[in-house]
Structure formats: C-alpha cells, structure tokens
Short mmCIF file of N, CA and C in Angstrom, two decimals:
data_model
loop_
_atom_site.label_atom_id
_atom_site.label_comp_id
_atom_site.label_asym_id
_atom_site.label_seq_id
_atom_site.Cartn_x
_atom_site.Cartn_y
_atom_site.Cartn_z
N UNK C 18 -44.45 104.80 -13.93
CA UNK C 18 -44.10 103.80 -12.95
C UNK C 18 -45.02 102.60 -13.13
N UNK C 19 -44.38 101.38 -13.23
CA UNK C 19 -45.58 99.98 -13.38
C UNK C 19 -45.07 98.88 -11.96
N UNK C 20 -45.81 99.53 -10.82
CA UNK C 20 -45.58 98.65 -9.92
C UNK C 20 -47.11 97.69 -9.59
N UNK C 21 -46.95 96.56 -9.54
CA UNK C 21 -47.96 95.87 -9.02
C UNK C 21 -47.55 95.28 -7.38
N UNK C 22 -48.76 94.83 -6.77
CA UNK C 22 -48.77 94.38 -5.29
C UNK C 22 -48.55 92.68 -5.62
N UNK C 23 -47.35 92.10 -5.06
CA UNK C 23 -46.69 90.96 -5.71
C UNK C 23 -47.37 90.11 -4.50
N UNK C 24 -46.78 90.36 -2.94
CA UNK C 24 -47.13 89.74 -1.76
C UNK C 24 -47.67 90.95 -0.56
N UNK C 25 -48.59 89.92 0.20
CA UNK C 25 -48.72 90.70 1.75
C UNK C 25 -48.56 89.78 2.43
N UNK C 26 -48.67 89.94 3.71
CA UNK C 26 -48.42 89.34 5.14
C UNK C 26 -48.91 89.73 6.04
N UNK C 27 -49.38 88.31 6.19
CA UNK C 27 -50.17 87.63 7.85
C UNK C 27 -49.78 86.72 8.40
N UNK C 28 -49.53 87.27 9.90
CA UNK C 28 -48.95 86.43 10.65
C UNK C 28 -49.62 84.93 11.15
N UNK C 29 -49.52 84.28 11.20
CA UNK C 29 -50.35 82.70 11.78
C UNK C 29 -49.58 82.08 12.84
N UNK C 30 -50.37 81.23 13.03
CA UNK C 30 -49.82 80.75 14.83
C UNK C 30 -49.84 79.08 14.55
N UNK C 31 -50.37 78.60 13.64
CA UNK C 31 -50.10 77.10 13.36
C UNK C 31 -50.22 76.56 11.56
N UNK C 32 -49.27 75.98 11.87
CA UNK C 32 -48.64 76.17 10.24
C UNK C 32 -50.12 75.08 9.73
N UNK C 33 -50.14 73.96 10.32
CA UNK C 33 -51.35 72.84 9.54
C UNK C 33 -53.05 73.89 9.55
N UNK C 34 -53.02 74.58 10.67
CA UNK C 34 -54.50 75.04 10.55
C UNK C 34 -53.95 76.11 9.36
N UNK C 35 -53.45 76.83 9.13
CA UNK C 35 -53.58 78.06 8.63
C UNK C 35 -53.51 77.47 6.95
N UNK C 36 -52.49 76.38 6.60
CA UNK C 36 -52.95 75.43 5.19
C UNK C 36 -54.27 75.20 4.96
N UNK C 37 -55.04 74.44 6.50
CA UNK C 37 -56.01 73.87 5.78
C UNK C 37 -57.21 74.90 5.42
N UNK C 38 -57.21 76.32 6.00
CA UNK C 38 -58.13 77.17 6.08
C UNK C 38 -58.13 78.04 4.58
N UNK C 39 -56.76 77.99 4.22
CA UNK C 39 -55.83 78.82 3.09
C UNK C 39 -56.60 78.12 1.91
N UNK C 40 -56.07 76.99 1.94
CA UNK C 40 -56.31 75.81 1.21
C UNK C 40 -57.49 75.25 0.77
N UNK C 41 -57.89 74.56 1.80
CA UNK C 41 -58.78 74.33 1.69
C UNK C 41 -60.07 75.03 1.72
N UNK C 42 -60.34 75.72 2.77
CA UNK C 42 -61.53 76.61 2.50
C UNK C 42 -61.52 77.87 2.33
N UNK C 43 -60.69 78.47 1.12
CA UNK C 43 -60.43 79.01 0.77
C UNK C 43 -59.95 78.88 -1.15
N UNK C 44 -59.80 77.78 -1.10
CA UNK C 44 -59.30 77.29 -2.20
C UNK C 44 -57.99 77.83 -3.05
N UNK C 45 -57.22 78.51 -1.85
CA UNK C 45 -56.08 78.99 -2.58
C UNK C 45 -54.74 77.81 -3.06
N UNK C 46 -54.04 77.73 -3.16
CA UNK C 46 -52.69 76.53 -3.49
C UNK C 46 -51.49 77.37 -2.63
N UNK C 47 -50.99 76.06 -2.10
CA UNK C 47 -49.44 76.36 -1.30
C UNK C 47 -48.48 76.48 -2.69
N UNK C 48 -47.93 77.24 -2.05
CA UNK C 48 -46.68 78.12 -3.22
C UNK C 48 -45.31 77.74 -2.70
N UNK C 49 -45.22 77.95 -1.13
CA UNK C 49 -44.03 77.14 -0.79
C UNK C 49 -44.18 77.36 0.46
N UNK C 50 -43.64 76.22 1.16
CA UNK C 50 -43.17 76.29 2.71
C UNK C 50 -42.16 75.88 3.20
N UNK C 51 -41.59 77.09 3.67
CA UNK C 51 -40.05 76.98 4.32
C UNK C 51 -39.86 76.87 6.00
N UNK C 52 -39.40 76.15 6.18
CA UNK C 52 -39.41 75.45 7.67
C UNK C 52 -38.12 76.10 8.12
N UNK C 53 -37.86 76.36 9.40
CA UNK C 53 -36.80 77.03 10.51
C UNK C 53 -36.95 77.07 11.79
N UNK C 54 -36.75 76.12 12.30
CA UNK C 54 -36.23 75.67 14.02
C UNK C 54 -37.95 75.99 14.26
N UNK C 55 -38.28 75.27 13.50
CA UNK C 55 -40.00 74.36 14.19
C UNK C 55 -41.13 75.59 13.27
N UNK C 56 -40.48 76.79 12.68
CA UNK C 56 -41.48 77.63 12.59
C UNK C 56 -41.63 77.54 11.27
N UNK C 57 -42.90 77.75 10.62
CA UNK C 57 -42.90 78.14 8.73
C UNK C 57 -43.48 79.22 8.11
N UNK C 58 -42.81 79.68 7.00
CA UNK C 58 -42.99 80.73 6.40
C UNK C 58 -44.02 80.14 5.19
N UNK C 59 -45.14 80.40 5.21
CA UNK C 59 -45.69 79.73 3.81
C UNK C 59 -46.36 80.70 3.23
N UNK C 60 -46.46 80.80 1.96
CA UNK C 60 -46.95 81.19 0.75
C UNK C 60 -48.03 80.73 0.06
N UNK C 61 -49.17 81.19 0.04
CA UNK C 61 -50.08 81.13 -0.49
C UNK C 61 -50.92 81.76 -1.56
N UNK C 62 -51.77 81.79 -2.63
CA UNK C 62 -52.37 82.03 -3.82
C UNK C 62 -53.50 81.66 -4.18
N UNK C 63 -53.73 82.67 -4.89
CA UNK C 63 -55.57 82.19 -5.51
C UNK C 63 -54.78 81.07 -6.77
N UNK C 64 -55.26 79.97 -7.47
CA UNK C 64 -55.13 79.40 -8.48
C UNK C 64 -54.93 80.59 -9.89
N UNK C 65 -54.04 80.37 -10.41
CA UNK C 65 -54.73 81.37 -12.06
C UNK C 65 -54.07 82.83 -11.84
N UNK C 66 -53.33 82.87 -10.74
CA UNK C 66 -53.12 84.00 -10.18
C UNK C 66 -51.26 83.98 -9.96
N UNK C 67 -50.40 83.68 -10.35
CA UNK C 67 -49.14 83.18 -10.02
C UNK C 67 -48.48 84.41 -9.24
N UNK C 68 -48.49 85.64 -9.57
CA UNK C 68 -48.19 86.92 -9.25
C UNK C 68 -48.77 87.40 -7.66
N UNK C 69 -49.94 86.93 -7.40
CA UNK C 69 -50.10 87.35 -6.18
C UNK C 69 -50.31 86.56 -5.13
N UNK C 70 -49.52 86.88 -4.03
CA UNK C 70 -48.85 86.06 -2.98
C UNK C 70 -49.75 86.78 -1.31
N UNK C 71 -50.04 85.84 -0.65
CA UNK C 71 -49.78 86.04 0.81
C UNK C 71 -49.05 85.16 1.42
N UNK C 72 -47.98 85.68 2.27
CA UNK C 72 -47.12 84.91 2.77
C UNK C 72 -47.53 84.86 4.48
N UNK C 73 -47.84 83.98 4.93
CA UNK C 73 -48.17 83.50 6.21
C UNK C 73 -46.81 83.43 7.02
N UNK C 74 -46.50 83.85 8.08
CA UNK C 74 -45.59 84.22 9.01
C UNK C 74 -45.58 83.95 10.38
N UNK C 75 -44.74 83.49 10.87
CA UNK C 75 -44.92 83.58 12.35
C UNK C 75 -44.92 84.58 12.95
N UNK C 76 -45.48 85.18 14.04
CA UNK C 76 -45.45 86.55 14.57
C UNK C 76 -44.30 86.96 15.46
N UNK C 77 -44.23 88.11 15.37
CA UNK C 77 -42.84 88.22 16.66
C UNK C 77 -41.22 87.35 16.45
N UNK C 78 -40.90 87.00 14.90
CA UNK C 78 -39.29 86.74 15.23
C UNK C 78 -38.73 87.49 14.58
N UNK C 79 -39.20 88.14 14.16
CA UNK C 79 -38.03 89.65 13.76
C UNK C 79 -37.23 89.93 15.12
N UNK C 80 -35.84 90.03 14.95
CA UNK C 80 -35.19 90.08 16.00
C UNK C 80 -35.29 91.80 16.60
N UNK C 81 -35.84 92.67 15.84
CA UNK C 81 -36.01 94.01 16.31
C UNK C 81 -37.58 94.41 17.20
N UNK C 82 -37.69 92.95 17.26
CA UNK C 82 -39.18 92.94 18.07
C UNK C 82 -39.01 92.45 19.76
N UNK C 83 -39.61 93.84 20.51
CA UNK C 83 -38.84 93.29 21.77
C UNK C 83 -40.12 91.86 22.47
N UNK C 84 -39.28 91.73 23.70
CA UNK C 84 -40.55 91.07 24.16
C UNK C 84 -42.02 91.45 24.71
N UNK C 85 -41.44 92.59 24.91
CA UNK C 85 -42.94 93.60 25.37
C UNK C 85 -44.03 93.75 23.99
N UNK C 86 -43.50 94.09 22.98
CA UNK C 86 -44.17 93.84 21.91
C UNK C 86 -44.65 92.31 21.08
N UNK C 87 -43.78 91.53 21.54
CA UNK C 87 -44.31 90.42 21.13
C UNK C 87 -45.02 89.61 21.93
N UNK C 88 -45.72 90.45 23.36
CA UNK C 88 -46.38 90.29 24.07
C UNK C 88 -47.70 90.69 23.38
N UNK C 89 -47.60 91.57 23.21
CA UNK C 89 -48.71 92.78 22.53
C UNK C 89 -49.31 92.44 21.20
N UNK C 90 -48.56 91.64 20.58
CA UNK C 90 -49.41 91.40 18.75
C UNK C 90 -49.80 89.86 19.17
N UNK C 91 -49.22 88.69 19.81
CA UNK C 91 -50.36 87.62 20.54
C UNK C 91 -51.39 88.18 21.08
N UNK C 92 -51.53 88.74 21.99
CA UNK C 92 -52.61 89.44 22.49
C UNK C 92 -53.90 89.89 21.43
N UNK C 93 -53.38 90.99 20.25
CA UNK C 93 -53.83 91.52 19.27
C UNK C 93 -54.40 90.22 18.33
N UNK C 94 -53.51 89.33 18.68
CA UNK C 94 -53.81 88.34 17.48
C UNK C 94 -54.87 87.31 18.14
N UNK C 95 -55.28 87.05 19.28
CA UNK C 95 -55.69 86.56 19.97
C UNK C 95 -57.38 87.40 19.82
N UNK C 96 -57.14 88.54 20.32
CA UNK C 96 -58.58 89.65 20.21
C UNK C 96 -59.03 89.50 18.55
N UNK C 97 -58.04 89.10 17.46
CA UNK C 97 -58.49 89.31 16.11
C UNK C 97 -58.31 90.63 15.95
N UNK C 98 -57.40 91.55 16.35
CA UNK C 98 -57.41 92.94 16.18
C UNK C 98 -55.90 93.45 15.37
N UNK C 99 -54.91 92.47 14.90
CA UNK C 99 -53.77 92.88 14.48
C UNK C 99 -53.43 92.97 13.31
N UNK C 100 -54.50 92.29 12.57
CA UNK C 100 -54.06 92.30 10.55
C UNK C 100 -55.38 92.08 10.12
N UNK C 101 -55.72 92.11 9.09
CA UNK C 101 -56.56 92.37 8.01
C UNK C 101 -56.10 92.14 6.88
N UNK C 102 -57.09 91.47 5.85
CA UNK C 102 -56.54 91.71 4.48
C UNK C 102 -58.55 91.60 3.55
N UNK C 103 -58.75 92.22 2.77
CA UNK C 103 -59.31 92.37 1.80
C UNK C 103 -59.36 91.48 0.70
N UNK C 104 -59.98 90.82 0.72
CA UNK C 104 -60.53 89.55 -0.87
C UNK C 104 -61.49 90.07 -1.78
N UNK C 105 -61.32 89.72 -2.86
CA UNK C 105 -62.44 89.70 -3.74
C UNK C 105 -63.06 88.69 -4.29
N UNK C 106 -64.32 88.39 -4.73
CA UNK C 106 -65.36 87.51 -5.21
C UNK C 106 -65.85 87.79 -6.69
N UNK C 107 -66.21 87.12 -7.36
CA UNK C 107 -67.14 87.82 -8.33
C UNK C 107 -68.46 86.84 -7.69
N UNK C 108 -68.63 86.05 -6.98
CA UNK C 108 -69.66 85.57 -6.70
C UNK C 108 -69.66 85.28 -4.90
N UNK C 109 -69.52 86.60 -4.24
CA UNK C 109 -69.70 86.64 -3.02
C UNK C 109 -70.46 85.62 -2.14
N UNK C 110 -71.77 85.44 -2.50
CA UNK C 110 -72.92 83.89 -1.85
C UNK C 110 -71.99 82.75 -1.85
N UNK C 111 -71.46 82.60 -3.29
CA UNK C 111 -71.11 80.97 -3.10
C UNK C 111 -69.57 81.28 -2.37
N UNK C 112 -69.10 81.67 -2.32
CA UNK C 112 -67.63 82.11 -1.73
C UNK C 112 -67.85 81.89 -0.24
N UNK C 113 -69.14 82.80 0.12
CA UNK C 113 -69.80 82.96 2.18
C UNK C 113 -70.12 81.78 2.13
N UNK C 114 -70.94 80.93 1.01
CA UNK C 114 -71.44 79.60 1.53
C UNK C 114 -70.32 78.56 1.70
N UNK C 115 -69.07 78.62 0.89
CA UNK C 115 -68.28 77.33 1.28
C UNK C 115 -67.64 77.90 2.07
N UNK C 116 -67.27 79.22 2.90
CA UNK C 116 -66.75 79.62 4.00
C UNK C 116 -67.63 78.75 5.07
N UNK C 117 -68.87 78.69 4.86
CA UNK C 117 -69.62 78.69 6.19
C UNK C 117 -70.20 77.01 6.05
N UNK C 118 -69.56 76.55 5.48
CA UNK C 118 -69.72 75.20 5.32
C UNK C 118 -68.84 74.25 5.94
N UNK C 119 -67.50 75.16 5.93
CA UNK C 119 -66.22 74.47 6.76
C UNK C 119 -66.44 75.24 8.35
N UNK C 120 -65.14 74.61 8.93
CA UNK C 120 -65.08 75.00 10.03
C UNK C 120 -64.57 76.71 10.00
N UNK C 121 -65.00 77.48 9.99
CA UNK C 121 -64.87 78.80 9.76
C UNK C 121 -65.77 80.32 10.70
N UNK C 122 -64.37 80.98 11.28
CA UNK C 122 -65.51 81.57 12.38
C UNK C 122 -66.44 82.89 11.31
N UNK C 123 -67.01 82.81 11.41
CA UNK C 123 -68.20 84.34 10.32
C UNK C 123 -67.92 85.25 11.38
N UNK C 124 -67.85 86.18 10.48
CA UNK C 124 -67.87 87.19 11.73
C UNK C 124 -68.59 88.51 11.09
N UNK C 125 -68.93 88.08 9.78
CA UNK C 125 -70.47 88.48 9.27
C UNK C 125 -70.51 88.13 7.76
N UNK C 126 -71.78 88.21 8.36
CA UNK C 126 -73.05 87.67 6.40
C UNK C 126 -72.70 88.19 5.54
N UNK C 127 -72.95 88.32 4.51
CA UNK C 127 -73.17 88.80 2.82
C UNK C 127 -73.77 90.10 3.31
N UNK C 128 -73.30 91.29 3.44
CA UNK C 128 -73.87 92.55 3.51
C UNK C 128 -74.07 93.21 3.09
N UNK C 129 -74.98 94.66 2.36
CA UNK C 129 -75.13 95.58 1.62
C UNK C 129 -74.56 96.70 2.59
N UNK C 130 -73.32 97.33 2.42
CA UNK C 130 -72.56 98.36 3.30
C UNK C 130 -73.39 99.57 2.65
N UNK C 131 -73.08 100.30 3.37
CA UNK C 131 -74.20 102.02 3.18
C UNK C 131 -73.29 103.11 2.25
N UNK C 132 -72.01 102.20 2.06
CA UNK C 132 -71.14 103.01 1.23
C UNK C 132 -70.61 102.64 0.00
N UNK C 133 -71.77 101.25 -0.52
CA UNK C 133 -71.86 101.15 -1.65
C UNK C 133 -71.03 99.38 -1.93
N UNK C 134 -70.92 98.94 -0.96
CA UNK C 134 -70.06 97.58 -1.22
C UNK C 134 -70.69 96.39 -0.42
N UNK C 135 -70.86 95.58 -1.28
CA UNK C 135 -71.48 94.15 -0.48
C UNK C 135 -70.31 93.24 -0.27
N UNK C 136 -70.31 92.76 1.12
CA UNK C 136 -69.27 91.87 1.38
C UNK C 136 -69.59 91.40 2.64
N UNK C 137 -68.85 90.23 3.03
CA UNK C 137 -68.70 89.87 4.22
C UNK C 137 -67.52 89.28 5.01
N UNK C 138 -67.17 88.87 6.65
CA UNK C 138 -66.42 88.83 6.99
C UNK C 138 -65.89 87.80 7.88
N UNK C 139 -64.64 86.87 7.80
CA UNK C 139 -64.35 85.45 8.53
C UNK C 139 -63.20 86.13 8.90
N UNK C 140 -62.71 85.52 10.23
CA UNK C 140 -61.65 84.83 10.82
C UNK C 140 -60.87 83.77 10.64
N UNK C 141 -59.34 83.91 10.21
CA UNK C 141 -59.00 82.80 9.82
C UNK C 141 -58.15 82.34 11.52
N UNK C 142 -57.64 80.87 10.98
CA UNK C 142 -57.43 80.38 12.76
C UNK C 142 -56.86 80.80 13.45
N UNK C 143 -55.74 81.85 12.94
CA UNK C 143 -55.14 82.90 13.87
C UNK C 143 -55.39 83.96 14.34
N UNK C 144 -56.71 84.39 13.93
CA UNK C 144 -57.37 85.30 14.25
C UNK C 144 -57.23 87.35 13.22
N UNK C 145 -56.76 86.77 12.15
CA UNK C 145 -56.92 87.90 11.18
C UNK C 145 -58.31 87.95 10.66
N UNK C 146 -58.69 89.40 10.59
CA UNK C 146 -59.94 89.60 9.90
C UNK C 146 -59.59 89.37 8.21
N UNK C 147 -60.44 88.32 7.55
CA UNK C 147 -60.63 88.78 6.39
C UNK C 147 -61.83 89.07 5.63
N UNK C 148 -62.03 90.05 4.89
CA UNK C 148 -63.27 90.72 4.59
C UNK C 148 -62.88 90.85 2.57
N UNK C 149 -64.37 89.60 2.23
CA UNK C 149 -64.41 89.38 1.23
C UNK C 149 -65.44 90.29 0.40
N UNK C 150 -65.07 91.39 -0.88
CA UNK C 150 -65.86 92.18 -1.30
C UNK C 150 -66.51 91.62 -2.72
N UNK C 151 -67.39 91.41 -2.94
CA UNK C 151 -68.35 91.05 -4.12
C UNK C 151 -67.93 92.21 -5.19
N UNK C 152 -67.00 91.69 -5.91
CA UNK C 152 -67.05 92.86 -7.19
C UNK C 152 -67.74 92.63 -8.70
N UNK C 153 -67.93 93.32 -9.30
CA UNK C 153 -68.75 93.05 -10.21
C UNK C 153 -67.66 93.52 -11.62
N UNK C 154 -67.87 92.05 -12.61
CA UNK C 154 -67.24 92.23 -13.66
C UNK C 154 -67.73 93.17 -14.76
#
C-alpha cells in the first residue's frame, strides 16, 4: 500500500487573520481560496512542499452539524481545545523566534519533553493548538 497524508483540517473563524498567521508568520503560501456566501475554504503549504496541504475551514457548516453542536466546537474553539496539528522544524529556535516576533499567542517555549522531543507551542487566531517538533536530519 503507498498512501501518503495529502491534506488536514482546521477550522478558522477569519479568513484575513488566519492568511496572515499561515502566511506570514508561518511562512507557508496560499494554495487556493474558495469563497461561498461570505465564508472561505483556504489551503495552505509549507513552500517546496506541493503535496502537503492544510485546508482552513469554517467551523460548523456541514449541514449534518446540529446547532447544539455548533454551539459546542465555538466554544471549544474559543477555549483552544478543538484541533491540533503537529509541525516540524529542523531548526526549532529560529522557527519559536519568528513565531514570537509576530503577533503570536506562545503557549510555550522551546522545550526538552521527558519523552525525548524538543518542541514548542502557539495558538493560531482561531484558537488551534499548534505544536512545533525540532527534528533532527
């Protein structure tokens, strides 16, 4: 079997902050953005990387999502408690330093974890954890 991980998804709550955070301090490139009755679906990428995608989403319009639940993942998304995604670095410092140079919430340092992984962790403006791991080539 040769499957690779093409895209994931995180939901965002404003299409200009979640570019400029993507984008800009992040240094990934817009891949595409598709607009629908005010909301956008955008796509984002590391440079050098064409194959792997996060696609940024609005939360809650899946039509199989009731309102009680799309009560519940604002909320979640609000606490920073509803998605996650995992990055990698080969140079973790300078990666935390232009995180923490922009407007960017930390939500921790460059760490030595007790289970063998140095990394650290931001909030992007919608409130997903992302947690960047220092890997070594």
């Amino acid at each position: 079997m040769d499957l690779t991980i093409h895209s994931g998804f995180l939901p965002h709550t404003d299409r200009d902050a979640a570019v400029a955070f993507y984008c800009d301090a992040l240094g990934f490139e817009l891949r595409n953005d598709v607009g629908y009755n005010g909301l956008h679906w955008l796509t984002v990428g590391p440079p050098g990387q064409p194959d792997v995608n996060i696609v940024l989403y609005p939360p809650g319009v899946d039509p199989g999502v009731t309102d009680e639940e799309r009560r519940t993942i604002t909320e979640m998304m609000a606490k920073g408690t509803y998605a996650m995604l995992t990055l990698a670095s080969k140079d973790l410092d300078a990666a935390f330093e232009r995180l923490q140079a922009g407007d960017v919430e930390i939500v921790q340092e460059p760490t030595d974890q007790p289970y063998g992984i140095r990394d650290c962790a931001v909030r992007d403006p919608s409130g997903n954890l992302l947690r960047i791991n220092q890997v070594v080539s």
